[in-house]
Coordinates of C-alpha atoms in Angstrom, one line a residue:
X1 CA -124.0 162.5 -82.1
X2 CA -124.1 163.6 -85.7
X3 CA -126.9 161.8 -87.8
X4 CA -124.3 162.0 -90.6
X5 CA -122.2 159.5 -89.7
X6 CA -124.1 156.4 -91.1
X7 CA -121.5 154.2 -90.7
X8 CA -120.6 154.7 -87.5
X9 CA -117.1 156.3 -86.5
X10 CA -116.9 158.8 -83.7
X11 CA -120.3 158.5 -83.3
X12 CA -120.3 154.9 -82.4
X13 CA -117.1 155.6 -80.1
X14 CA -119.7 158.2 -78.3
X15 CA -122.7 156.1 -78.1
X16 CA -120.6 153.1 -76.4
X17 CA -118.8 155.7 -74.4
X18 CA -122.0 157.2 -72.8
X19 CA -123.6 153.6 -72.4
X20 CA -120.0 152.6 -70.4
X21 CA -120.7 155.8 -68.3
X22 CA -124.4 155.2 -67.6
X23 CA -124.4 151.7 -66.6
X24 CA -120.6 152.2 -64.8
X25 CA -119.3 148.8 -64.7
X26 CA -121.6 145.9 -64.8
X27 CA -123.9 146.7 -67.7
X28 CA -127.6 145.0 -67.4
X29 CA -128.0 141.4 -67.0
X30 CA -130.0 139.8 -70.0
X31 CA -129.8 143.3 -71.7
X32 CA -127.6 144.2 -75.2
X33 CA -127.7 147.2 -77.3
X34 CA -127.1 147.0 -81.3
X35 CA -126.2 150.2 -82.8
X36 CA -126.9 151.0 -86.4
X37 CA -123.3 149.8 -87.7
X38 CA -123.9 146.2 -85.9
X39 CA -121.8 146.5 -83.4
X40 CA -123.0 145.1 -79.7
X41 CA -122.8 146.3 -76.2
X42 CA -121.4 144.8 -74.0
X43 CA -119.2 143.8 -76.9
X44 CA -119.3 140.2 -74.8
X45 CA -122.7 140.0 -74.7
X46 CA -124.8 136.5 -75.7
X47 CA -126.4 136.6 -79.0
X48 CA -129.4 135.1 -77.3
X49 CA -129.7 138.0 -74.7
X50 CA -133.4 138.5 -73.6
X51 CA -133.5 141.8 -75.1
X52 CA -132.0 144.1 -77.9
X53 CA -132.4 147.8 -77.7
X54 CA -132.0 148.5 -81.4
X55 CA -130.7 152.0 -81.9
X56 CA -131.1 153.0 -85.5
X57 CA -129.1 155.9 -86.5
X58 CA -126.3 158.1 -84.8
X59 CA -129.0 160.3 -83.3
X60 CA -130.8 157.5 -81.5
X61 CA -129.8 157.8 -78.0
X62 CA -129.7 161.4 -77.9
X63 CA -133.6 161.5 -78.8
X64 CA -133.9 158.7 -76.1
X65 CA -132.6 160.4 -73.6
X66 CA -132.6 164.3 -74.3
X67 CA -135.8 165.0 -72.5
X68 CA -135.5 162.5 -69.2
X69 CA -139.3 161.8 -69.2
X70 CA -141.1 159.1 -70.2
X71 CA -143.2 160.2 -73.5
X72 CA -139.9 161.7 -75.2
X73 CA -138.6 157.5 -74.5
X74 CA -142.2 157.5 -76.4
X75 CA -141.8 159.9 -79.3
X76 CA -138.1 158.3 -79.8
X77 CA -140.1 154.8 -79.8
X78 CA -142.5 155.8 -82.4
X79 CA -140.4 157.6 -84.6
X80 CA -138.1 154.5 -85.1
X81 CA -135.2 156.1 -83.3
X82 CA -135.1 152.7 -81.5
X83 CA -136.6 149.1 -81.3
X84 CA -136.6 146.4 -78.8
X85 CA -136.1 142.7 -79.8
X86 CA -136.6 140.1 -77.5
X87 CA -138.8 140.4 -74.4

């Protein structure tokens, strides 16, 4: 994902495609991701989910996810790579 792309583009088309092939099918209940442009996933997803992963920027999954361990989810936390909204 190129952190150049601000307004989303291929980028966007990436982020939604590896969220499609990480949750399969049935994304989870309660749960919605809004990326950096505004746009949601699950694109039918309530507005009054219980929680919104906010992702940030372009790169914001990718530092969520490159290491799979727990402090990188951390480090990507605290460097505002992404927020949660919602309980």
């Amino acid at each position: 994902m190129a952190a150049s792309d601000p307004s989303g583009g291929p980028s966007r088309e990436l982020t939604l495609r590896i969220l499609r092939e990480l949750t399969g099918s049935t994304p989870p209940p309660g749960v919605r991701v809004r990326l950096w442009d505004g746009t949601c996933w699950p694109e039918n997803a309530p507005s009054d989910a219980a929680a919104t992963v906010v992702l940030t920027h372009p790169g914001a999954l990718r530092a969520m996810l490159l290491s799979s361990s727990e402090a990188a989810l951390g480090e990507a936390y605290l460097q505002n790579d992404f927020d949660v909204e919602g309980d």
